[in-house]
Amino acid sequence: MSKHLFAKSRLLLPHSAIRWTSTLNSEPRSGIPNQGQSKMPKCEHTPKAYAGPSYERILETRRTHLTPNLLAHFKKPLVIHAGHMQWLFDHEGRRYLDMFGGIVTVSVGHCHPKVNEALSEQSSKLWHTTNIYMHPKIHEYAERLVAKFPGNLKSVCFVNSGSEANDMAMLLARMHTGNQDILSFRNAYHGMSPYTMGLTAHSTWRFPLPGVNNGLIHVMNPDPYQGIWGGSACRDSPVQTKRECQCQDYCQAGDAYYTQLEETFKFSLPRGKVAAMFAESIQGVGGTVQFPKGYLKRAAALVKSNGGLFVADEVQTGFGRTGEHFWGFESHDYLPDIVTMAKGIGNGFPLAAVVTTPEIAASLGEALHFNTYGGSPLASAVGLAVLDVIEEDGLQRNSLDVGTYFLKGLAELQQRFEIIGDVRGKGLMIGVELVSDHVKRTPLSSPHVLDIWETCKDLGVLFGRGGLHGNVLSCRPPLCLTNDNIDFSLDVLSTALIKHINKRPRSWRYGQKAS
């Protein structure tokens, strides 16, 4: 664990805002730590000096020539010009620990030398042809990728993004079953194409377009922390919620949520005529939400008994990120009919895929369908190199070990800071939910979350944010992270929380209504 206790900070913080039963650290340190005291781990890499357009020119170009959906993080947006493994460098030479991995995309490390070499070697031979001609790389990659799957999941269609992959899965499910209705969870995120926007169930990601919800139904989200039911024995995670739980032989919360799913089948669907249900193994954009143990297995069986297919969205949880398994769905002990993947598949290269059975894949032969760049020579070479690195560097195991170390450290911070309502996740798919009332689980409002988030950035750690209210710190770093990196992150987060709490009105610090 981290080496500092912040012992004298007790003088600055009341017991209602911060608990002092933690043994997270072992050496005392006076006052509120600053950037110099939270020492950043060493990095042997030194990038070339930045030589691009000025900061002001970039801001102006962004304002005048890029569409407004490209939102920049932080009050003073960063210009990132170089990366190395788990590190990012801004245009002024400052170094940051990347705890968000380009939104769960950089799986094996920024500019990993083996991936760089594979891309360079392929680019010197063949950048692009089309799949009306055969090139070797797509065939080599297809064999390697499907070998990672259980059962008869042996057919792959390559595309360019997670939205495209889920779009394709919707088409396959409807064509194969002949049915129309597709289910997904409230709080789910499955993409932003016009087709997948209907699957996504966040008001913040929805445009008011006609037909978006055509044939799509959102069912109750089985969330053990913020949902109606849940408790301290529901999740498959080293860290559980603080809600009381009476579960013993089976998960009562999962049973209650499953009953709600059955109600949807009874009242909202034509009997035996569902096309599919989509589920992330752990909800990503929704705030690292984990489901009750056993729920997805029962849900998949229900969908299949009603003529449908079950689709595992592994866009964020695939490629060893959850640690125990290569795919997140394996932790839920069921076999999906279709698996979609993107992000970590290419370590930042635009690559995605849909894997299914040959019988379901046959539906694509009923009409012409083509993807110009899917499975290109460059993309396939990168995909192969990413698989090599995950295996050779033992990154799946590293994700489990380092992620568990991080979760336990965060759980100790939770014992100290009441502002941390929940810590959850598996491997290096982790969320920290910030609350203003830990009993009512009231989400911490955006200005306060942003203050903490900004301080972490100023101290050298880049976290993401997720959840409908943006109050969940998202930790999805490259899988090459080390325990020293974790210690630094814990120190920085502690510092940010202490600084934030000390800014708040005394009434808030003492658990009273803030003025």
Coordinates of C-alpha atoms in Angstrom, one line a residue:
M1 CA 0.0 0.0 0.0
S2 CA 0.9 3.7 -0.1
K3 CA 3.6 4.8 2.4
H4 CA 1.9 7.9 3.9
L5 CA -0.8 8.2 6.6
F6 CA -1.4 12.0 6.5
A7 CA -1.6 11.7 10.3
K8 CA -1.6 15.4 11.1
S9 CA -4.4 16.0 8.6
R10 CA -6.7 14.8 11.4
L11 CA -6.3 18.3 12.8
L12 CA -7.8 19.7 9.6
L13 CA -10.7 17.3 9.0
P14 CA -13.7 16.4 11.3
H15 CA -14.7 12.8 12.0
S16 CA -18.0 13.3 10.1
A17 CA -16.1 13.9 6.8
I18 CA -13.2 11.6 7.2
R19 CA -12.7 8.3 9.1
W20 CA -9.3 7.5 10.7
T21 CA -9.4 3.7 11.1
S22 CA -7.4 3.1 8.0
T23 CA -4.1 1.3 8.0
L24 CA -3.5 2.2 4.3
N25 CA -0.2 3.9 5.0
S26 CA 2.6 3.4 7.5
E27 CA 4.7 6.6 7.7
P28 CA 3.3 9.9 9.1
R29 CA 3.5 13.0 6.9
S30 CA 2.6 16.5 8.1
G31 CA -0.1 18.7 6.8
I32 CA -1.9 18.4 3.5
P33 CA 0.4 16.7 1.0
N34 CA 1.4 18.6 -2.1
Q35 CA 2.6 17.5 -5.5
G36 CA 6.2 17.2 -4.3
Q37 CA 5.3 14.9 -1.5
S38 CA 3.2 12.5 -3.6
K39 CA 6.3 11.4 -5.6
M40 CA 5.6 10.3 -9.1
P41 CA 7.2 6.9 -10.1
K42 CA 10.1 7.1 -12.4
C43 CA 9.8 6.7 -16.2
E44 CA 12.9 6.1 -18.3
H45 CA 11.3 7.4 -21.5
T46 CA 11.8 11.0 -22.6
P47 CA 9.7 12.1 -25.6
K48 CA 10.9 14.5 -28.2
A49 CA 10.1 18.1 -27.5
Y50 CA 6.8 19.3 -28.8
A51 CA 7.0 21.2 -32.1
G52 CA 3.3 21.6 -33.1
P53 CA 1.0 24.6 -33.3
S54 CA 0.7 26.9 -30.3
Y55 CA -1.8 26.1 -27.5
E56 CA -3.8 29.2 -28.5
R57 CA -3.9 28.1 -32.2
I58 CA -5.2 24.7 -31.2
L59 CA -7.9 26.2 -29.0
E60 CA -9.0 28.5 -31.9
T61 CA -9.0 25.7 -34.4
R62 CA -11.1 23.6 -32.1
R63 CA -13.5 26.4 -31.7
T64 CA -13.9 27.3 -35.3
H65 CA -13.4 24.1 -37.3
L66 CA -14.3 21.1 -35.1
T67 CA -17.8 20.1 -34.3
P68 CA -19.1 21.0 -30.7
N69 CA -19.5 17.4 -29.7
L70 CA -15.7 17.2 -29.2
L71 CA -15.7 18.3 -25.6
A72 CA -12.4 18.9 -23.9
H73 CA -11.8 17.7 -20.3
F74 CA -10.5 20.1 -17.6
K75 CA -10.7 23.9 -17.1
K76 CA -7.5 24.2 -19.1
P77 CA -7.7 21.4 -21.6
L78 CA -4.6 19.3 -22.0
V79 CA -2.6 19.0 -25.3
I80 CA -1.2 15.5 -25.2
H81 CA 1.5 15.0 -27.7
A82 CA 3.3 11.8 -26.7
G83 CA 2.7 8.6 -24.8
H84 CA 4.8 5.7 -23.4
M85 CA 3.2 2.6 -21.8
Q86 CA 1.1 4.0 -18.9
W87 CA 2.4 7.5 -19.3
L88 CA 1.2 10.6 -21.2
F89 CA 3.1 13.8 -21.9
D90 CA 1.6 17.2 -22.6
H91 CA 3.0 19.9 -24.9
E92 CA 4.9 21.6 -22.1
G93 CA 6.7 18.3 -21.1
R94 CA 4.6 17.5 -18.0
R95 CA 4.1 13.8 -17.4
Y96 CA 0.8 12.1 -16.3
L97 CA -0.1 8.7 -15.2
D98 CA -2.9 7.6 -17.5
M99 CA -5.6 5.9 -15.4
F100 CA -8.2 6.0 -18.1
G101 CA -6.4 4.4 -21.0
G102 CA -7.9 6.6 -23.7
I103 CA -11.4 5.5 -22.5
V104 CA -10.4 1.9 -21.9
T105 CA -8.7 1.7 -25.3
V106 CA -5.0 1.5 -24.6
S107 CA -4.8 -2.1 -23.4
V108 CA -1.1 -3.0 -23.6
G109 CA 0.5 0.5 -23.3
H110 CA 0.9 3.6 -25.3
C111 CA 3.3 3.1 -28.2
H112 CA 4.2 -0.4 -27.1
P113 CA 7.3 -1.3 -29.0
K114 CA 6.1 -4.6 -30.3
V115 CA 2.8 -3.2 -31.6
N116 CA 4.7 -0.2 -33.1
E117 CA 7.0 -2.6 -34.9
A118 CA 4.2 -4.7 -36.3
L119 CA 2.4 -1.7 -37.6
S120 CA 5.6 -0.3 -39.1
E121 CA 6.5 -3.6 -40.8
Q122 CA 3.1 -4.0 -42.3
S123 CA 2.9 -0.4 -43.5
S124 CA 6.1 -0.9 -45.4
K125 CA 4.5 -3.9 -47.3
L126 CA 0.8 -3.2 -47.8
W127 CA -1.5 -0.6 -46.2
H128 CA -4.7 -1.4 -47.9
T129 CA -6.4 -3.5 -50.4
T130 CA -10.0 -4.6 -50.2
N131 CA -11.4 -7.9 -49.0
I132 CA -12.5 -8.8 -52.5
Y133 CA -8.8 -9.8 -52.7
M134 CA -7.3 -12.0 -50.1
H135 CA -4.4 -10.8 -48.0
P136 CA -2.8 -13.0 -45.4
K137 CA -3.1 -10.9 -42.2
I138 CA -6.9 -11.0 -41.9
H139 CA -6.8 -14.8 -42.1
E140 CA -4.0 -15.1 -39.6
Y141 CA -5.7 -12.8 -37.2
A142 CA -9.2 -14.4 -37.5
E143 CA -7.7 -17.8 -36.5
R144 CA -5.9 -16.3 -33.5
L145 CA -8.9 -14.3 -32.3
V146 CA -11.5 -17.0 -32.5
A147 CA -9.2 -19.4 -30.7
K148 CA -9.7 -17.2 -27.6
F149 CA -13.5 -18.1 -27.5
P150 CA -15.3 -21.1 -26.0
G151 CA -18.0 -23.2 -27.8
N152 CA -18.8 -22.7 -31.4
L153 CA -18.0 -18.9 -31.5
K154 CA -15.8 -19.4 -34.5
S155 CA -17.0 -16.8 -37.1
V156 CA -15.7 -13.2 -37.1
C157 CA -16.7 -10.1 -38.9
F158 CA -14.2 -7.2 -38.6
V159 CA -15.4 -3.6 -38.4
N160 CA -13.9 -0.3 -37.1
S161 CA -15.6 0.7 -33.8
G162 CA -17.8 -0.6 -30.9
S163 CA -20.8 1.2 -32.3
E164 CA -20.4 -0.6 -35.7
A165 CA -19.9 -3.9 -33.9
N166 CA -23.1 -3.6 -31.9
D167 CA -24.9 -2.3 -34.9
M168 CA -23.8 -5.5 -36.7
A169 CA -24.9 -7.6 -33.8
M170 CA -28.4 -6.1 -33.9
L171 CA -28.6 -6.9 -37.6
L172 CA -27.5 -10.5 -37.1
A173 CA -29.9 -11.1 -34.3
R174 CA -32.9 -9.8 -36.2
M175 CA -32.0 -11.6 -39.4
H176 CA -31.2 -14.9 -37.7
T177 CA -34.3 -15.1 -35.5
G178 CA -36.8 -13.3 -37.7
N179 CA -37.8 -11.3 -34.6
Q180 CA -37.7 -7.6 -34.0
D181 CA -37.6 -6.8 -30.3
I182 CA -34.2 -6.3 -28.6
L183 CA -33.7 -5.7 -24.9
S184 CA -30.9 -3.8 -23.1
F185 CA -30.5 -2.4 -19.6
R186 CA -31.3 1.1 -18.4
N187 CA -27.9 2.7 -17.8
A188 CA -26.4 0.7 -20.6
Y189 CA -24.1 2.2 -23.3
H190 CA -23.8 0.3 -26.6
G191 CA -22.9 3.0 -29.1
M192 CA -24.0 6.2 -30.8
S193 CA -24.8 5.2 -34.4
P194 CA -28.4 5.9 -35.2
Y195 CA -29.1 2.1 -34.8
T196 CA -27.3 1.6 -31.5
M197 CA -28.5 4.9 -29.9
G198 CA -31.7 3.1 -29.1
L199 CA -29.8 0.4 -27.2
T200 CA -28.0 3.1 -25.2
A201 CA -30.1 4.0 -22.2
H202 CA -28.7 7.3 -20.9
S203 CA -30.7 10.5 -21.5
T204 CA -27.4 12.4 -21.8
W205 CA -26.5 10.3 -24.9
R206 CA -29.8 10.5 -26.7
F207 CA -30.8 12.8 -29.6
P208 CA -34.5 13.5 -30.2
L209 CA -34.8 11.5 -33.4
P210 CA -37.8 9.6 -34.7
G211 CA -37.6 5.8 -34.7
V212 CA -34.6 5.5 -32.4
N213 CA -36.5 3.2 -30.0
N214 CA -38.1 1.1 -32.7
G215 CA -38.3 -2.4 -31.4
L216 CA -36.0 -1.6 -28.4
I217 CA -37.0 -2.1 -24.7
H218 CA -34.9 -1.0 -21.7
V219 CA -35.3 -3.2 -18.6
M220 CA -34.6 -2.5 -15.0
N221 CA -30.9 -2.2 -14.3
P222 CA -29.7 -4.8 -11.7
D223 CA -27.5 -2.4 -9.8
P224 CA -26.6 -3.7 -6.3
Y225 CA -25.4 -0.2 -5.1
Q226 CA -27.9 2.4 -6.6
G227 CA -30.7 0.0 -7.5
I228 CA -33.8 -0.9 -5.5
W229 CA -32.2 -4.2 -4.3
G230 CA -28.6 -5.0 -3.4
G231 CA -26.2 -5.6 -0.6
S232 CA -22.9 -6.7 0.6
A233 CA -22.8 -10.2 -0.9
C234 CA -24.1 -9.5 -4.4
R235 CA -21.1 -8.7 -6.7
D236 CA -18.3 -10.8 -8.1
S237 CA -15.7 -8.4 -6.8
P238 CA -13.0 -8.2 -4.1
V239 CA -15.0 -5.2 -2.8
Q240 CA -18.7 -5.2 -1.9
T241 CA -21.2 -2.5 -1.3
K242 CA -21.8 -1.3 2.3
R243 CA -25.6 -2.0 2.0
E244 CA -26.9 -4.7 4.3
C245 CA -27.6 -8.0 2.7
Q246 CA -29.3 -11.1 3.9
C247 CA -28.1 -13.3 1.0
Q248 CA -26.8 -16.8 1.9
D249 CA -27.5 -19.7 -0.5
Y250 CA -28.4 -17.4 -3.4
C251 CA -28.5 -13.7 -4.2
Q252 CA -31.9 -12.3 -3.2
A253 CA -31.3 -9.0 -5.1
G254 CA -30.5 -11.0 -8.3
D255 CA -33.7 -12.9 -7.8
A256 CA -35.7 -9.8 -7.4
Y257 CA -34.2 -8.2 -10.5
Y258 CA -34.7 -11.4 -12.5
T259 CA -38.4 -11.3 -11.5
Q260 CA -38.6 -7.8 -13.0
L261 CA -37.1 -9.1 -16.2
E262 CA -39.7 -11.9 -16.3
E263 CA -42.4 -9.3 -16.0
T264 CA -41.1 -7.6 -19.1
F265 CA -41.4 -10.8 -21.0
K266 CA -44.9 -11.4 -19.7
F267 CA -46.3 -8.0 -20.5
S268 CA -44.1 -6.1 -23.1
L269 CA -43.0 -8.7 -25.7
P270 CA -44.7 -11.0 -28.1
R271 CA -44.5 -14.5 -26.5
G272 CA -41.5 -16.4 -27.7
K273 CA -40.6 -13.7 -30.3
V274 CA -37.6 -11.8 -28.9
A275 CA -34.6 -11.1 -31.2
A276 CA -31.9 -10.5 -28.6
M277 CA -30.7 -9.0 -25.3
F278 CA -27.5 -7.0 -25.0
A279 CA -25.4 -6.8 -21.8
E280 CA -22.0 -5.4 -20.9
S281 CA -20.2 -7.7 -18.5
I282 CA -19.6 -4.7 -16.4
Q283 CA -21.3 -1.4 -17.4
G284 CA -18.6 1.0 -18.5
V285 CA -20.0 4.4 -19.4
G286 CA -22.7 3.8 -16.8
G287 CA -20.2 4.0 -14.0
T288 CA -18.5 0.5 -13.7
V289 CA -21.8 -1.1 -12.5
Q290 CA -21.6 -4.8 -11.7
F291 CA -24.6 -7.1 -11.7
P292 CA -25.7 -9.5 -9.0
K293 CA -24.0 -12.9 -9.2
G294 CA -25.8 -15.3 -11.4
Y295 CA -28.2 -12.8 -13.0
L296 CA -26.8 -12.7 -16.5
K297 CA -26.7 -16.5 -16.7
R298 CA -30.4 -16.7 -15.9
A299 CA -31.2 -13.7 -18.2
A300 CA -29.4 -15.5 -21.1
A301 CA -31.4 -18.7 -20.5
L302 CA -34.7 -16.7 -20.4
V303 CA -33.9 -14.9 -23.7
K304 CA -32.9 -18.1 -25.5
S305 CA -36.1 -19.9 -24.3
N306 CA -38.0 -17.1 -26.0
G307 CA -36.3 -17.5 -29.3
G308 CA -33.7 -14.8 -28.9
L309 CA -29.9 -14.5 -28.9
F310 CA -27.8 -13.1 -26.1
V311 CA -25.2 -10.6 -27.0
A312 CA -22.1 -10.0 -24.8
D313 CA -20.8 -6.5 -25.2
E314 CA -17.1 -6.9 -24.5
V315 CA -16.0 -3.5 -25.9
Q316 CA -14.6 -2.4 -22.5
T317 CA -14.3 -5.7 -20.5
G318 CA -12.6 -7.9 -23.1
F319 CA -8.9 -8.8 -23.7
G320 CA -8.1 -9.7 -20.1
R321 CA -9.1 -6.4 -18.5
T322 CA -11.2 -8.1 -15.7
G323 CA -8.2 -10.3 -14.9
E324 CA -9.7 -13.8 -14.1
H325 CA -10.8 -14.4 -17.6
F326 CA -10.0 -13.2 -21.1
W327 CA -13.6 -12.2 -21.6
G328 CA -15.9 -10.6 -19.0
F329 CA -18.8 -12.9 -19.8
E330 CA -16.8 -15.9 -18.6
S331 CA -17.1 -14.6 -15.1
H332 CA -20.9 -14.8 -15.4
D333 CA -20.7 -18.5 -16.4
Y334 CA -22.8 -18.4 -19.6
L335 CA -22.1 -18.7 -23.3
P336 CA -23.4 -15.9 -25.4
D337 CA -24.5 -16.2 -29.0
I338 CA -22.7 -13.1 -30.2
V339 CA -19.8 -11.2 -28.8
T340 CA -18.9 -7.6 -29.7
M341 CA -15.5 -6.1 -29.1
A342 CA -13.5 -2.9 -29.8
K343 CA -11.2 -0.5 -27.9
G344 CA -8.5 -2.7 -26.3
I345 CA -8.6 -5.0 -29.3
G346 CA -6.3 -2.6 -31.2
N347 CA -4.6 -0.6 -28.4
G348 CA -5.9 2.6 -30.0
F349 CA -5.9 1.5 -33.6
P350 CA -9.4 1.7 -35.2
L351 CA -10.4 -2.0 -35.0
A352 CA -13.4 -3.9 -33.8
A353 CA -15.1 -7.2 -34.3
V354 CA -18.2 -9.3 -34.0
V355 CA -17.7 -13.0 -33.2
T356 CA -20.6 -15.5 -33.5
T357 CA -21.4 -19.0 -34.6
P358 CA -21.2 -20.1 -38.2
E359 CA -25.0 -20.6 -38.2
I360 CA -25.8 -17.1 -37.1
A361 CA -23.1 -15.6 -39.3
A362 CA -24.8 -17.2 -42.3
S363 CA -27.5 -14.5 -42.1
L364 CA -24.9 -12.1 -43.6
G365 CA -25.0 -14.1 -46.8
E366 CA -28.6 -13.1 -47.6
A367 CA -27.6 -9.8 -49.1
L368 CA -24.4 -7.9 -50.0
H369 CA -22.6 -6.4 -47.0
F370 CA -19.2 -4.8 -47.0
N371 CA -16.9 -2.8 -44.7
T372 CA -14.1 -1.0 -46.5
Y373 CA -11.6 -1.0 -43.7
G374 CA -12.7 -3.9 -41.5
G375 CA -9.8 -6.3 -41.1
S376 CA -7.4 -4.3 -43.2
P377 CA -3.8 -5.4 -43.4
L378 CA -2.7 -2.7 -40.9
A379 CA -5.6 -3.4 -38.5
S380 CA -5.0 -7.1 -38.6
A381 CA -1.2 -6.8 -38.0
V382 CA -1.9 -4.6 -35.0
G383 CA -4.6 -7.0 -33.6
L384 CA -2.1 -9.9 -33.8
A385 CA 0.6 -7.9 -32.0
V386 CA -1.8 -7.0 -29.2
L387 CA -2.7 -10.6 -28.7
D388 CA 1.0 -11.5 -28.6
V389 CA 1.8 -8.8 -26.0
I390 CA -1.1 -9.7 -23.7
E391 CA 0.2 -13.3 -23.7
E392 CA 4.0 -12.7 -23.6
D393 CA 3.8 -9.9 -21.0
G394 CA 1.3 -11.7 -18.8
L395 CA -1.0 -8.8 -18.9
Q396 CA -4.2 -10.6 -18.0
R397 CA -2.6 -11.9 -14.8
N398 CA -1.1 -8.4 -14.1
S399 CA -4.6 -6.9 -14.5
L400 CA -5.9 -9.3 -11.8
D401 CA -3.0 -8.8 -9.4
V402 CA -2.6 -5.0 -9.7
G403 CA -6.3 -4.4 -10.0
T404 CA -7.0 -6.4 -6.8
Y405 CA -4.2 -4.4 -5.1
F406 CA -5.8 -1.2 -6.3
L407 CA -9.4 -2.2 -5.2
K408 CA -8.2 -3.1 -1.7
G409 CA -6.4 0.2 -1.4
L410 CA -9.5 2.1 -2.6
A411 CA -11.6 0.2 -0.1
E412 CA -9.3 1.5 2.7
L413 CA -9.7 5.0 1.4
Q414 CA -13.5 4.4 1.5
Q415 CA -13.2 3.6 5.2
R416 CA -11.4 6.9 5.7
F417 CA -13.5 9.2 3.4
E418 CA -17.3 9.2 3.6
I419 CA -17.4 11.0 0.3
I420 CA -16.5 7.7 -1.3
G421 CA -19.8 5.9 -1.4
D422 CA -18.8 2.8 -3.3
V423 CA -15.7 1.1 -4.8
R424 CA -16.3 -1.7 -7.3
G425 CA -14.9 -3.6 -10.2
K426 CA -12.7 -6.5 -11.3
G427 CA -9.1 -6.4 -12.6
L428 CA -8.4 -3.0 -14.0
M429 CA -12.0 -2.2 -14.7
I430 CA -12.7 -0.1 -11.5
G431 CA -15.1 2.6 -10.4
V432 CA -15.1 4.9 -7.4
E433 CA -18.5 6.5 -6.8
L434 CA -18.5 9.9 -5.0
V435 CA -21.5 10.8 -2.9
S436 CA -22.7 13.7 -0.8
D437 CA -24.6 11.5 1.5
H438 CA -23.2 8.0 2.0
V439 CA -26.4 6.7 3.7
K440 CA -28.8 7.9 1.0
R441 CA -26.1 7.3 -1.7
T442 CA -26.8 10.7 -3.1
P443 CA -24.5 11.4 -6.1
L444 CA -21.9 14.1 -5.5
S445 CA -22.8 17.1 -7.6
S446 CA -20.7 18.0 -10.7
P447 CA -18.8 21.1 -9.4
H448 CA -17.5 19.1 -6.4
V449 CA -16.6 16.0 -8.6
L450 CA -14.8 18.3 -11.0
D451 CA -12.8 20.0 -8.3
I452 CA -11.5 16.6 -7.1
W453 CA -10.9 15.4 -10.7
E454 CA -9.0 18.6 -11.5
T455 CA -6.8 18.3 -8.5
C456 CA -5.9 14.7 -9.4
K457 CA -4.9 16.0 -12.9
D458 CA -2.8 18.8 -11.4
L459 CA -1.0 16.2 -9.2
G460 CA -0.2 14.0 -12.3
V461 CA -3.0 11.4 -12.4
L462 CA -5.7 11.3 -15.2
F463 CA -8.9 9.6 -14.1
G464 CA -12.0 9.3 -16.2
R465 CA -15.5 10.0 -15.2
G466 CA -18.6 8.0 -15.7
G467 CA -22.2 7.4 -14.6
L468 CA -25.3 9.3 -15.5
H469 CA -24.3 12.0 -13.0
G470 CA -20.6 11.9 -13.9
N471 CA -19.8 11.2 -10.2
V472 CA -17.9 7.9 -10.7
L473 CA -14.1 8.1 -11.1
S474 CA -13.3 5.6 -13.9
C475 CA -10.1 3.7 -13.6
R476 CA -9.3 1.8 -16.8
P477 CA -5.5 2.2 -17.2
P478 CA -3.2 0.3 -19.6
L479 CA -2.8 -3.3 -18.3
C480 CA 0.9 -2.8 -17.8
L481 CA 0.3 -0.8 -14.7
T482 CA 2.4 -1.5 -11.6
N483 CA 1.8 -1.5 -7.8
D484 CA 4.1 1.6 -7.6
N485 CA 1.7 3.4 -10.0
I486 CA -1.2 2.3 -7.7
D487 CA 0.5 3.7 -4.6
F488 CA 1.0 7.0 -6.4
S489 CA -2.7 7.1 -7.6
L490 CA -3.9 6.4 -4.0
D491 CA -1.7 9.2 -2.6
V492 CA -3.0 11.6 -5.2
L493 CA -6.6 10.7 -4.7
S494 CA -6.2 11.1 -0.9
T495 CA -4.6 14.5 -1.4
A496 CA -7.4 15.6 -3.7
L497 CA -10.1 14.5 -1.4
I498 CA -8.5 16.2 1.7
K499 CA -8.0 19.4 -0.2
H500 CA -11.6 19.3 -1.4
I501 CA -13.1 18.6 2.0
N502 CA -11.1 21.5 3.5
K503 CA -12.6 23.9 1.0
R504 CA -16.1 23.0 2.0
P505 CA -18.2 25.0 4.6
R506 CA -17.7 23.8 8.1
S507 CA -21.4 22.8 8.3
W508 CA -20.9 20.4 5.4
R509 CA -17.7 18.9 7.0
Y510 CA -19.7 18.2 10.2
G511 CA -22.4 16.4 8.3
Q512 CA -24.9 19.4 8.4
K513 CA -26.6 21.0 5.5
A514 CA -24.1 23.2 3.7
S515 CA -24.9 26.8 3.4

